[in-house]
Amino acid sequence: MGVSRTWCIILVVIAACTCGARTECGETVQISFLTSVHDDPSCTKLSTKNVMLYEAAKLFAGIQNNKTDGFKIEITILDTCGSVTGALKAVMKALVWAGVNCLHPPHYLGIIGPDTITNVEAIHKVTSMLKVPHIIKKPSTSPYLHTLTEESNSLLVQGILKMIEILDWKSFTLIANSDAENDDDIQNVAKKLTISAITNNLCVIIHDDDNDDNNNDKKDYSSHIVYIGKPEEKFFNEAKNSAILIVSEGNLRDYLNRINSTNTILLLEDSRNVIDNLEWRVKNSQWWAPENHFERYDAKELKQVRWLENAIDIYVRALKALCKNKKCKNQINPSDWDHMVSNVLKTHNAESEAAPKFLDLFIKKKSGNLKRLGGIIARQNRTQVYWGESIPNEKEDITDEAEKSHRAPEGNDNVSYMFRELLKGENESRSGCATAVKEIKTLDEKVSETKEILVSGMDDNEEWWTTVRIFNIFLINFLIKEKAL
């Protein structure tokens, strides 16, 4: 970018910020979403998860606008390129685009993200001066940073343990497919399941893929297997005549229906595995180049999508609550707004923690298709299995005796018969059991994120310095405006 062009941009920004080019903010309500659409500092490597979040943000903005009167939600999505430098560029662009005269509610609600705590801390040094709130994932006590709790996987672990209890397994092989990037959830589920199973005196045999690479003729699978994540096709040929409980937060039904093996497969998955129109949007996203042949849509990322949906909804609910008795024609005091966001978010976190988790249960034998068996409802104080399609009343008080009498489907259909046959299997010997969680790879073994903020690639990056110059002008004008009020 040439010097003349740089000064041209700066003059335009000066005019926009100081000469009344945008004194009227209109009825549009802005939210900035900072995410790594590209997951590398060079901004060339697309992240399939964050392309999905990009499209989800656009989808949710439209949904909110269809049910909201009086103002239009606009979500500006900025690519942080997986780096501190990219995050700082993104937040400067977000704030400049919002405008010095429109930087507080009801015109600008705040920021969602970015992805990592390192990037959050870097941009918070800027946004805290402007009193702009963030909704983030990681806990923080810093002002204007609000933690939206991610869905706990504890209820999923409860559901797995309940299924193991129904199957009457005393031992099982545990496999966690955590080879793919960003599969922290899978590792955490495996860790929690191992801890709980050992506590309940169950034998957990940790499957080690590293040993298989050196000895392909010997696989240490038992006849009872719990598989967290999506198994590769070759796994079903390696395991022989086993009962396999596959646990997924995505939609694996179509994939598993194509599998032919000697095994009996049980699929336990989150019942909320479809969001209308999202899959089509992701597969047809503008980000994909024709040569991209990797999987574009992954339903297991819907947990992250739901987090984003909740973050957007919290800002909208907070605005509605604050403007309930006002018309909100004038800008809202930043402290009042931050307090309202905090209150709405705390209420949401409490409701989310108390909400039950619904899991669907399917069964498949050899070359057949998956058939629905029933489901599991996991709550904080109780986990309940039900058979068929009828979901029990949440308020119904079911005694332990009543539940024990319904430990298997009682119908005469093939699906019920298939499951009852599965219960006749003999228990295995308790050899090779894990005695501690350290025997599986966990997140604790990863290098923790550094707290030191290093901003690289700036010295010879003209685009970076242009962004800094523009933002400095914006910041000066903002502070002058604040002092004048």
Short mmCIF file of C-alpha atoms in Angstrom, two decimals:
data_model
loop_
_atom_site.label_atom_id
_atom_site.label_comp_id
_atom_site.label_asym_id
_atom_site.label_seq_id
_atom_site.Cartn_x
_atom_site.Cartn_y
_atom_site.Cartn_z
CA MET A 1 0.00 0.00 0.00
CA GLY A 2 1.56 3.33 -1.06
CA VAL A 3 2.08 6.33 1.21
CA SER A 4 -0.51 8.45 -0.61
CA ARG A 5 -3.13 5.73 -0.25
CA THR A 6 -2.33 5.40 3.45
CA TRP A 7 -2.85 9.12 4.03
CA CYS A 8 -6.05 9.00 2.01
CA ILE A 9 -7.45 6.34 4.35
CA ILE A 10 -6.38 8.32 7.41
CA LEU A 11 -8.07 11.48 6.12
CA VAL A 12 -11.28 9.56 5.45
CA VAL A 13 -11.24 8.19 9.00
CA ILE A 14 -10.58 11.66 10.42
CA ALA A 15 -13.53 12.98 8.47
CA ALA A 16 -15.76 10.14 9.63
CA CYS A 17 -14.78 10.57 13.27
CA THR A 18 -14.63 14.35 13.62
CA CYS A 19 -16.46 16.08 10.82
CA GLY A 20 -19.95 14.79 11.37
CA ALA A 21 -19.89 12.15 8.63
CA ARG A 22 -21.62 9.79 11.01
CA THR A 23 -23.45 11.73 13.65
CA GLU A 24 -26.58 9.64 13.09
CA CYS A 25 -26.09 6.02 14.04
CA GLY A 26 -29.36 4.69 12.66
CA GLU A 27 -31.33 1.76 14.01
CA THR A 28 -28.71 -0.91 13.30
CA VAL A 29 -27.33 -2.67 16.38
CA GLN A 30 -23.79 -3.96 15.91
CA ILE A 31 -22.01 -6.91 17.50
CA SER A 32 -18.41 -7.80 16.58
CA PHE A 33 -17.46 -11.48 16.41
CA LEU A 34 -13.70 -12.11 16.40
CA THR A 35 -12.67 -15.60 15.28
CA SER A 36 -9.90 -17.37 13.36
CA VAL A 37 -11.53 -18.03 10.00
CA HIS A 38 -7.93 -18.69 8.96
CA ASP A 39 -5.95 -20.54 11.58
CA ASP A 40 -2.43 -19.37 10.84
CA PRO A 41 -0.58 -16.01 11.03
CA SER A 42 -0.17 -15.91 7.24
CA CYS A 43 -3.97 -16.09 6.97
CA THR A 44 -3.99 -18.83 4.33
CA LYS A 45 -5.13 -21.97 6.20
CA LEU A 46 -8.90 -22.16 6.55
CA SER A 47 -10.36 -23.51 9.77
CA THR A 48 -13.39 -25.70 9.01
CA LYS A 49 -14.73 -25.11 12.51
CA ASN A 50 -14.51 -21.34 12.26
CA VAL A 51 -15.93 -21.20 8.74
CA MET A 52 -18.88 -23.00 10.31
CA LEU A 53 -19.02 -20.36 13.06
CA TYR A 54 -18.81 -17.58 10.46
CA GLU A 55 -21.85 -18.94 8.64
CA ALA A 56 -23.65 -19.61 11.93
CA ALA A 57 -23.20 -15.98 13.00
CA LYS A 58 -24.79 -14.78 9.75
CA LEU A 59 -27.63 -17.28 10.19
CA PHE A 60 -28.32 -16.28 13.80
CA ALA A 61 -28.34 -12.57 12.93
CA GLY A 62 -31.12 -13.27 10.44
CA ILE A 63 -33.05 -15.36 12.96
CA GLN A 64 -32.81 -12.60 15.58
CA ASN A 65 -33.99 -9.98 13.08
CA ASN A 66 -37.02 -12.09 12.20
CA LYS A 67 -38.20 -12.09 15.81
CA THR A 68 -36.98 -8.67 17.01
CA ASP A 69 -38.91 -5.44 16.54
CA GLY A 70 -37.47 -1.95 16.70
CA PHE A 71 -33.85 -2.59 15.75
CA LYS A 72 -31.80 -4.63 13.30
CA ILE A 73 -28.95 -6.86 14.48
CA GLU A 74 -25.78 -6.69 12.41
CA ILE A 75 -22.92 -9.06 13.26
CA THR A 76 -19.55 -8.02 11.91
CA ILE A 77 -17.21 -11.03 11.66
CA LEU A 78 -13.50 -10.28 11.68
CA ASP A 79 -10.73 -12.79 11.01
CA THR A 80 -8.00 -12.89 13.67
CA CYS A 81 -5.87 -15.31 11.62
CA GLY A 82 -4.98 -17.27 14.76
CA SER A 83 -2.51 -14.68 16.06
CA VAL A 84 -2.22 -11.76 18.47
CA THR A 85 -1.32 -9.48 15.58
CA GLY A 86 -4.42 -10.56 13.69
CA ALA A 87 -6.60 -10.14 16.78
CA LEU A 88 -5.35 -6.58 17.34
CA LYS A 89 -5.96 -5.69 13.70
CA ALA A 90 -9.44 -7.19 13.90
CA VAL A 91 -10.48 -5.31 17.03
CA MET A 92 -9.19 -2.00 15.68
CA LYS A 93 -11.20 -2.49 12.50
CA ALA A 94 -14.27 -3.45 14.52
CA LEU A 95 -14.14 -0.32 16.66
CA VAL A 96 -13.36 2.05 13.80
CA TRP A 97 -16.22 0.58 11.76
CA ALA A 98 -18.57 1.03 14.72
CA GLY A 99 -17.70 4.73 14.75
CA VAL A 100 -16.63 7.09 17.51
CA ASN A 101 -20.16 8.46 17.89
CA CYS A 102 -21.83 5.05 17.96
CA LEU A 103 -19.58 2.99 20.21
CA HIS A 104 -22.07 2.34 23.01
CA PRO A 105 -25.56 0.79 23.17
CA PRO A 106 -28.04 0.82 21.66
CA HIS A 107 -25.82 1.13 18.58
CA TYR A 108 -22.84 -1.06 19.52
CA LEU A 109 -23.36 -3.91 22.01
CA GLY A 110 -19.89 -5.42 22.30
CA ILE A 111 -17.53 -8.16 21.18
CA ILE A 112 -17.74 -11.96 21.11
CA GLY A 113 -14.36 -13.70 21.29
CA PRO A 114 -11.60 -13.99 20.24
CA ASP A 115 -10.71 -17.68 20.49
CA THR A 116 -7.80 -17.79 22.96
CA ILE A 117 -7.17 -16.13 26.30
CA THR A 118 -3.87 -14.75 24.97
CA ASN A 119 -5.68 -12.88 22.20
CA VAL A 120 -8.40 -11.77 24.61
CA GLU A 121 -5.85 -10.26 26.99
CA ALA A 122 -4.09 -8.48 24.12
CA ILE A 123 -7.17 -6.73 22.74
CA HIS A 124 -8.63 -6.12 26.20
CA LYS A 125 -5.84 -3.60 26.76
CA VAL A 126 -7.51 -1.57 24.01
CA THR A 127 -11.21 -2.24 24.55
CA SER A 128 -11.15 -1.74 28.33
CA MET A 129 -10.19 1.92 27.78
CA LEU A 130 -13.27 2.25 25.60
CA LYS A 131 -15.47 0.36 28.10
CA VAL A 132 -16.52 -2.21 25.50
CA PRO A 133 -17.73 -5.55 26.90
CA HIS A 134 -16.55 -8.95 25.66
CA ILE A 135 -18.26 -12.31 25.96
CA ILE A 136 -15.55 -14.97 26.17
CA LYS A 137 -15.18 -18.66 27.03
CA LYS A 138 -12.39 -18.66 29.60
CA PRO A 139 -12.90 -17.44 33.19
CA SER A 140 -11.69 -13.91 33.86
CA THR A 141 -12.04 -11.31 36.60
CA SER A 142 -10.99 -8.38 34.40
CA PRO A 143 -13.52 -5.58 33.94
CA TYR A 144 -15.70 -5.78 30.83
CA LEU A 145 -14.82 -9.46 30.27
CA HIS A 146 -17.82 -11.76 30.76
CA THR A 147 -17.49 -15.54 30.80
CA LEU A 148 -20.19 -17.50 29.03
CA THR A 149 -19.87 -21.03 30.33
CA GLU A 150 -19.43 -23.70 27.69
CA GLU A 151 -21.73 -26.71 27.86
CA SER A 152 -20.37 -29.11 30.41
CA ASN A 153 -19.58 -32.61 29.22
CA SER A 154 -20.22 -33.99 32.71
CA LEU A 155 -23.80 -34.89 31.81
CA LEU A 156 -22.53 -36.71 28.72
CA VAL A 157 -20.22 -38.75 30.95
CA GLN A 158 -23.19 -39.52 33.22
CA GLY A 159 -25.08 -40.80 30.19
CA ILE A 160 -22.19 -43.06 29.18
CA LEU A 161 -21.90 -44.50 32.69
CA LYS A 162 -25.65 -45.12 32.78
CA MET A 163 -25.45 -47.03 29.51
CA ILE A 164 -22.53 -49.10 30.82
CA GLU A 165 -24.61 -49.88 33.91
CA ILE A 166 -27.57 -50.98 31.77
CA LEU A 167 -25.28 -53.18 29.68
CA ASP A 168 -23.82 -54.60 32.91
CA TRP A 169 -20.25 -54.17 31.71
CA LYS A 170 -17.66 -54.58 34.44
CA SER A 171 -14.79 -53.82 32.10
CA PHE A 172 -14.35 -52.10 28.74
CA THR A 173 -11.71 -50.80 26.38
CA LEU A 174 -11.72 -47.01 26.10
CA ILE A 175 -10.70 -45.36 22.83
CA ALA A 176 -10.66 -41.59 22.32
CA ASN A 177 -10.18 -40.41 18.75
CA SER A 178 -8.31 -37.20 19.49
CA ASP A 179 -5.98 -37.10 16.50
CA ALA A 180 -7.85 -34.26 14.82
CA GLU A 181 -7.18 -30.64 15.72
CA ASN A 182 -9.24 -28.98 18.43
CA ASP A 183 -10.60 -32.24 19.84
CA ASP A 184 -10.11 -31.05 23.42
CA ASP A 185 -13.68 -32.05 24.27
CA ILE A 186 -13.01 -35.68 23.33
CA GLN A 187 -9.95 -35.82 25.57
CA ASN A 188 -11.82 -34.23 28.46
CA VAL A 189 -14.73 -36.67 28.13
CA ALA A 190 -12.27 -39.59 28.12
CA LYS A 191 -10.52 -38.20 31.18
CA LYS A 192 -13.74 -37.67 33.15
CA LEU A 193 -15.10 -41.07 32.10
CA THR A 194 -11.92 -42.80 33.26
CA ILE A 195 -12.02 -41.06 36.65
CA SER A 196 -15.70 -41.88 37.19
CA ALA A 197 -15.38 -45.48 35.99
CA ILE A 198 -12.43 -46.20 38.28
CA THR A 199 -14.33 -44.60 41.16
CA ASN A 200 -17.26 -46.95 40.41
CA ASN A 201 -14.90 -49.96 40.50
CA LEU A 202 -15.06 -50.54 36.74
CA CYS A 203 -12.09 -51.85 34.79
CA VAL A 204 -11.03 -49.36 32.10
CA ILE A 205 -8.55 -50.70 29.55
CA ILE A 206 -6.88 -47.78 27.78
CA HIS A 207 -6.29 -48.56 24.13
CA ASP A 208 -2.91 -47.35 22.88
CA ASP A 209 -2.73 -46.66 19.16
CA ASP A 210 1.04 -46.21 19.37
CA ASN A 211 1.48 -49.89 20.13
CA ASP A 212 -0.61 -50.82 17.11
CA ASP A 213 1.79 -49.02 14.79
CA ASN A 214 4.60 -51.32 15.91
CA ASN A 215 2.53 -54.50 15.98
CA ASN A 216 -0.23 -54.47 13.41
CA ASP A 217 -1.05 -58.14 13.93
CA LYS A 218 -2.10 -57.66 17.53
CA LYS A 219 -4.92 -55.37 18.56
CA ASP A 220 -5.72 -55.06 22.24
CA TYR A 221 -9.47 -54.59 21.81
CA SER A 222 -11.77 -56.35 24.23
CA SER A 223 -15.31 -57.49 23.44
CA HIS A 224 -16.70 -54.36 25.17
CA ILE A 225 -15.53 -51.06 23.69
CA VAL A 226 -16.41 -47.44 24.43
CA TYR A 227 -15.34 -45.19 21.57
CA ILE A 228 -15.39 -41.39 22.05
CA GLY A 229 -15.60 -39.56 18.73
CA LYS A 230 -15.78 -40.75 15.14
CA PRO A 231 -14.06 -44.10 14.48
CA GLU A 232 -12.11 -44.61 11.28
CA GLU A 233 -13.49 -47.27 8.96
CA LYS A 234 -10.49 -49.57 9.48
CA PHE A 235 -11.31 -49.79 13.19
CA PHE A 236 -14.46 -51.82 12.48
CA ASN A 237 -12.38 -54.46 10.70
CA GLU A 238 -9.80 -54.58 13.49
CA ALA A 239 -12.40 -55.12 16.23
CA LYS A 240 -14.08 -58.53 15.85
CA ASN A 241 -17.47 -59.58 17.28
CA SER A 242 -17.40 -56.79 19.84
CA ALA A 243 -20.12 -54.66 21.37
CA ILE A 244 -19.10 -51.06 20.63
CA LEU A 245 -20.68 -48.06 22.34
CA ILE A 246 -19.88 -45.01 20.20
CA VAL A 247 -20.36 -41.63 21.86
CA SER A 248 -20.75 -38.58 19.65
CA GLU A 249 -21.91 -34.98 19.91
CA GLY A 250 -22.34 -34.90 16.14
CA ASN A 251 -24.51 -36.79 13.67
CA LEU A 252 -22.83 -40.12 12.81
CA ARG A 253 -25.91 -42.03 11.70
CA ASP A 254 -25.34 -41.80 7.94
CA TYR A 255 -21.67 -42.68 8.38
CA LEU A 256 -22.34 -45.72 10.58
CA ASN A 257 -25.12 -47.00 8.32
CA ARG A 258 -22.49 -47.50 5.62
CA ILE A 259 -20.30 -49.63 7.89
CA ASN A 260 -20.31 -53.42 7.53
CA SER A 261 -18.63 -55.38 10.31
CA THR A 262 -19.01 -58.32 12.67
CA ASN A 263 -19.70 -55.98 15.59
CA THR A 264 -22.84 -54.79 17.31
CA ILE A 265 -22.83 -51.00 17.39
CA LEU A 266 -24.60 -48.80 19.92
CA LEU A 267 -24.64 -45.08 19.12
CA LEU A 268 -25.21 -42.56 21.90
CA GLU A 269 -25.35 -39.01 20.57
CA ASP A 270 -26.60 -35.55 21.46
CA SER A 271 -30.18 -35.15 20.30
CA ARG A 272 -29.49 -31.54 19.18
CA ASN A 273 -27.42 -32.39 16.14
CA VAL A 274 -29.26 -30.38 13.49
CA ILE A 275 -29.62 -26.61 13.06
CA ASP A 276 -31.89 -25.73 10.16
CA ASN A 277 -30.11 -24.34 7.08
CA LEU A 278 -26.67 -24.31 8.71
CA GLU A 279 -25.24 -27.33 6.89
CA TRP A 280 -26.28 -25.92 3.50
CA ARG A 281 -24.75 -22.54 4.33
CA VAL A 282 -21.46 -24.11 5.42
CA LYS A 283 -21.13 -26.37 2.39
CA ASN A 284 -21.83 -23.42 0.07
CA SER A 285 -19.75 -20.87 1.97
CA GLN A 286 -17.89 -18.19 0.03
CA TRP A 287 -14.69 -19.23 1.81
CA TRP A 288 -14.26 -22.54 0.02
CA ALA A 289 -12.05 -22.73 -3.05
CA PRO A 290 -12.89 -25.37 -5.70
CA GLU A 291 -9.79 -27.38 -4.76
CA ASN A 292 -10.88 -27.76 -1.11
CA HIS A 293 -11.78 -31.44 -0.82
CA PHE A 294 -11.74 -31.84 2.97
CA GLU A 295 -14.89 -32.29 5.01
CA ARG A 296 -16.64 -28.93 5.11
CA TYR A 297 -19.33 -29.59 7.69
CA ASP A 298 -18.76 -31.40 10.97
CA ALA A 299 -21.77 -31.80 13.24
CA LYS A 300 -19.62 -32.34 16.32
CA GLU A 301 -18.77 -28.62 16.20
CA LEU A 302 -22.41 -27.77 16.93
CA LYS A 303 -21.46 -27.40 20.58
CA GLN A 304 -19.35 -24.38 19.60
CA VAL A 305 -22.17 -23.12 17.38
CA ARG A 306 -24.62 -23.27 20.28
CA TRP A 307 -22.16 -21.30 22.43
CA LEU A 308 -22.06 -18.58 19.77
CA GLU A 309 -25.86 -18.57 19.51
CA ASN A 310 -26.11 -18.09 23.27
CA ALA A 311 -23.57 -15.24 23.22
CA ILE A 312 -25.56 -13.37 20.57
CA ASP A 313 -28.79 -14.01 22.44
CA ILE A 314 -27.34 -12.64 25.69
CA TYR A 315 -26.51 -9.30 24.07
CA VAL A 316 -29.98 -9.10 22.52
CA ARG A 317 -31.73 -10.04 25.77
CA ALA A 318 -29.67 -7.51 27.70
CA LEU A 319 -30.60 -4.75 25.25
CA LYS A 320 -34.29 -5.64 25.46
CA ALA A 321 -34.15 -5.66 29.26
CA LEU A 322 -32.39 -2.31 29.49
CA CYS A 323 -34.65 -0.69 26.91
CA LYS A 324 -37.86 -2.17 28.28
CA ASN A 325 -38.98 1.06 29.92
CA LYS A 326 -37.03 3.36 27.63
CA LYS A 327 -36.94 4.01 23.93
CA CYS A 328 -33.13 3.91 24.02
CA LYS A 329 -32.81 6.79 21.61
CA ASN A 330 -29.85 8.10 23.57
CA GLN A 331 -26.71 6.12 24.22
CA ILE A 332 -26.70 4.03 27.36
CA ASN A 333 -24.13 4.61 30.07
CA PRO A 334 -21.32 2.03 29.52
CA SER A 335 -21.30 0.97 33.18
CA ASP A 336 -25.07 0.40 33.19
CA TRP A 337 -24.76 -1.62 30.01
CA ASP A 338 -21.88 -3.73 31.32
CA HIS A 339 -23.83 -4.44 34.50
CA MET A 340 -26.88 -5.55 32.50
CA VAL A 341 -24.80 -7.87 30.29
CA SER A 342 -23.27 -9.39 33.42
CA ASN A 343 -26.66 -10.02 35.03
CA VAL A 344 -28.21 -11.59 31.93
CA LEU A 345 -25.16 -13.80 31.45
CA LYS A 346 -25.17 -15.00 35.06
CA THR A 347 -28.85 -15.92 34.73
CA HIS A 348 -28.13 -17.83 31.52
CA ASN A 349 -25.20 -19.72 33.08
CA ALA A 350 -27.36 -20.80 36.02
CA GLU A 351 -30.18 -21.95 33.71
CA SER A 352 -27.73 -23.81 31.47
CA GLU A 353 -26.18 -25.64 34.42
CA ALA A 354 -29.60 -26.84 35.59
CA ALA A 355 -30.82 -27.89 32.13
CA PRO A 356 -30.99 -31.64 31.35
CA LYS A 357 -29.07 -33.21 28.48
CA PHE A 358 -30.95 -35.42 26.02
CA LEU A 359 -29.10 -38.25 24.30
CA ASP A 360 -30.48 -40.51 21.56
CA LEU A 361 -29.67 -44.22 21.57
CA PHE A 362 -29.44 -46.37 18.42
CA ILE A 363 -28.38 -49.96 17.71
CA LYS A 364 -26.98 -51.66 14.61
CA LYS A 365 -25.92 -55.25 14.04
CA LYS A 366 -23.42 -56.15 11.32
CA SER A 367 -24.62 -54.88 7.93
CA GLY A 368 -28.00 -53.53 9.07
CA ASN A 369 -28.97 -49.91 9.58
CA LEU A 370 -29.14 -48.10 12.89
CA LYS A 371 -32.46 -48.49 14.67
CA ARG A 372 -33.65 -46.25 17.46
CA LEU A 373 -33.76 -47.89 20.89
CA GLY A 374 -34.68 -44.92 23.05
CA GLY A 375 -32.64 -42.31 24.84
CA ILE A 376 -31.08 -41.02 28.02
CA ILE A 377 -31.95 -37.92 30.02
CA ALA A 378 -29.03 -36.74 32.15
CA ARG A 379 -29.67 -34.26 34.94
CA GLN A 380 -27.49 -33.01 37.75
CA ASN A 381 -28.96 -35.41 40.28
CA ARG A 382 -30.32 -38.23 38.12
CA THR A 383 -29.74 -40.05 34.83
CA GLN A 384 -32.64 -41.96 33.32
CA VAL A 385 -32.94 -44.36 30.38
CA TYR A 386 -36.16 -44.62 28.41
CA TRP A 387 -37.11 -46.98 25.59
CA GLY A 388 -38.96 -46.18 22.40
CA GLU A 389 -40.12 -42.71 21.42
CA SER A 390 -42.00 -41.59 24.54
CA ILE A 391 -39.83 -39.21 26.58
CA PRO A 392 -40.69 -39.33 30.31
CA ASN A 393 -42.21 -36.33 32.02
CA GLU A 394 -39.39 -34.32 33.62
CA LYS A 395 -41.49 -33.81 36.76
CA GLU A 396 -42.26 -37.51 37.09
CA ASP A 397 -40.66 -39.03 40.17
CA ILE A 398 -39.37 -42.46 39.18
CA THR A 399 -38.20 -44.76 41.95
CA ASP A 400 -35.09 -46.92 41.70
CA GLU A 401 -37.28 -50.05 41.75
CA ALA A 402 -39.38 -48.82 38.84
CA GLU A 403 -36.28 -47.96 36.84
CA LYS A 404 -34.66 -51.35 37.46
CA SER A 405 -37.75 -53.07 36.09
CA HIS A 406 -37.25 -51.23 32.80
CA ARG A 407 -33.55 -51.90 32.24
CA ALA A 408 -34.22 -53.27 28.74
CA PRO A 409 -36.90 -52.72 26.08
CA GLU A 410 -39.78 -55.15 26.57
CA GLY A 411 -41.15 -55.25 23.02
CA ASN A 412 -41.08 -58.25 20.69
CA ASP A 413 -39.65 -56.34 17.73
CA ASN A 414 -36.23 -57.06 16.24
CA VAL A 415 -34.64 -54.00 17.83
CA SER A 416 -35.68 -54.96 21.36
CA TYR A 417 -34.62 -58.56 20.78
CA MET A 418 -31.23 -57.43 19.45
CA PHE A 419 -30.56 -55.41 22.57
CA ARG A 420 -31.65 -58.15 24.98
CA GLU A 421 -29.31 -60.57 23.20
CA LEU A 422 -26.52 -58.08 23.76
CA LEU A 423 -27.14 -58.22 27.52
CA LYS A 424 -26.42 -61.96 27.56
CA GLY A 425 -22.73 -61.47 26.86
CA GLU A 426 -20.28 -62.67 29.48
CA ASN A 427 -18.22 -60.24 31.50
CA GLU A 428 -14.52 -60.12 30.77
CA SER A 429 -11.57 -60.61 33.07
CA ARG A 430 -10.34 -57.55 34.94
CA SER A 431 -6.79 -57.52 33.61
CA GLY A 432 -4.92 -54.55 32.21
CA CYS A 433 -7.13 -52.06 34.03
CA ALA A 434 -6.12 -48.43 34.31
CA THR A 435 -5.46 -47.35 37.88
CA ALA A 436 -5.00 -43.64 37.26
CA VAL A 437 -5.97 -41.02 34.73
CA LYS A 438 -2.32 -40.37 33.86
CA GLU A 439 -2.43 -43.46 31.66
CA ILE A 440 -4.36 -41.55 29.00
CA LYS A 441 -3.33 -38.42 27.16
CA THR A 442 -5.08 -35.41 28.59
CA LEU A 443 -5.13 -31.69 28.05
CA ASP A 444 -2.84 -31.21 31.02
CA GLU A 445 0.03 -32.69 29.00
CA LYS A 446 -0.23 -29.93 26.42
CA VAL A 447 1.92 -26.85 26.73
CA SER A 448 -0.21 -24.23 28.41
CA GLU A 449 -0.78 -20.93 26.71
CA THR A 450 1.82 -18.36 27.60
CA LYS A 451 0.65 -15.35 29.52
CA GLU A 452 3.26 -13.17 27.85
CA ILE A 453 1.80 -11.40 24.84
CA LEU A 454 4.18 -11.42 21.91
CA VAL A 455 3.19 -9.44 18.82
CA SER A 456 5.22 -10.67 15.87
CA GLY A 457 5.37 -9.77 12.23
CA MET A 458 4.79 -6.06 12.74
CA ASP A 459 8.10 -4.39 11.95
CA ASP A 460 7.83 -4.59 8.19
CA ASN A 461 4.07 -4.99 7.86
CA GLU A 462 2.71 -1.81 6.31
CA GLU A 463 -0.90 -2.97 6.62
CA TRP A 464 -0.38 -3.37 10.36
CA TRP A 465 1.02 0.12 10.83
CA THR A 466 -1.71 1.63 8.67
CA THR A 467 -4.29 -0.02 10.94
CA VAL A 468 -2.48 1.30 14.02
CA ARG A 469 -2.38 4.86 12.65
CA ILE A 470 -6.06 4.81 11.80
CA PHE A 471 -6.96 3.42 15.20
CA ASN A 472 -4.82 5.96 17.04
CA ILE A 473 -6.73 8.76 15.33
CA PHE A 474 -9.98 7.03 16.25
CA LEU A 475 -8.89 6.61 19.88
CA ILE A 476 -7.82 10.24 20.26
CA ASN A 477 -11.16 11.45 18.93
CA PHE A 478 -13.03 9.05 21.20
CA LEU A 479 -11.20 10.28 24.30
CA ILE A 480 -11.80 13.91 23.31
CA LYS A 481 -15.50 13.13 22.90
CA GLU A 482 -15.66 11.38 26.29
CA LYS A 483 -13.95 14.29 28.03
CA ALA A 484 -16.39 16.74 26.50
CA LEU A 485 -19.43 14.89 27.85
#
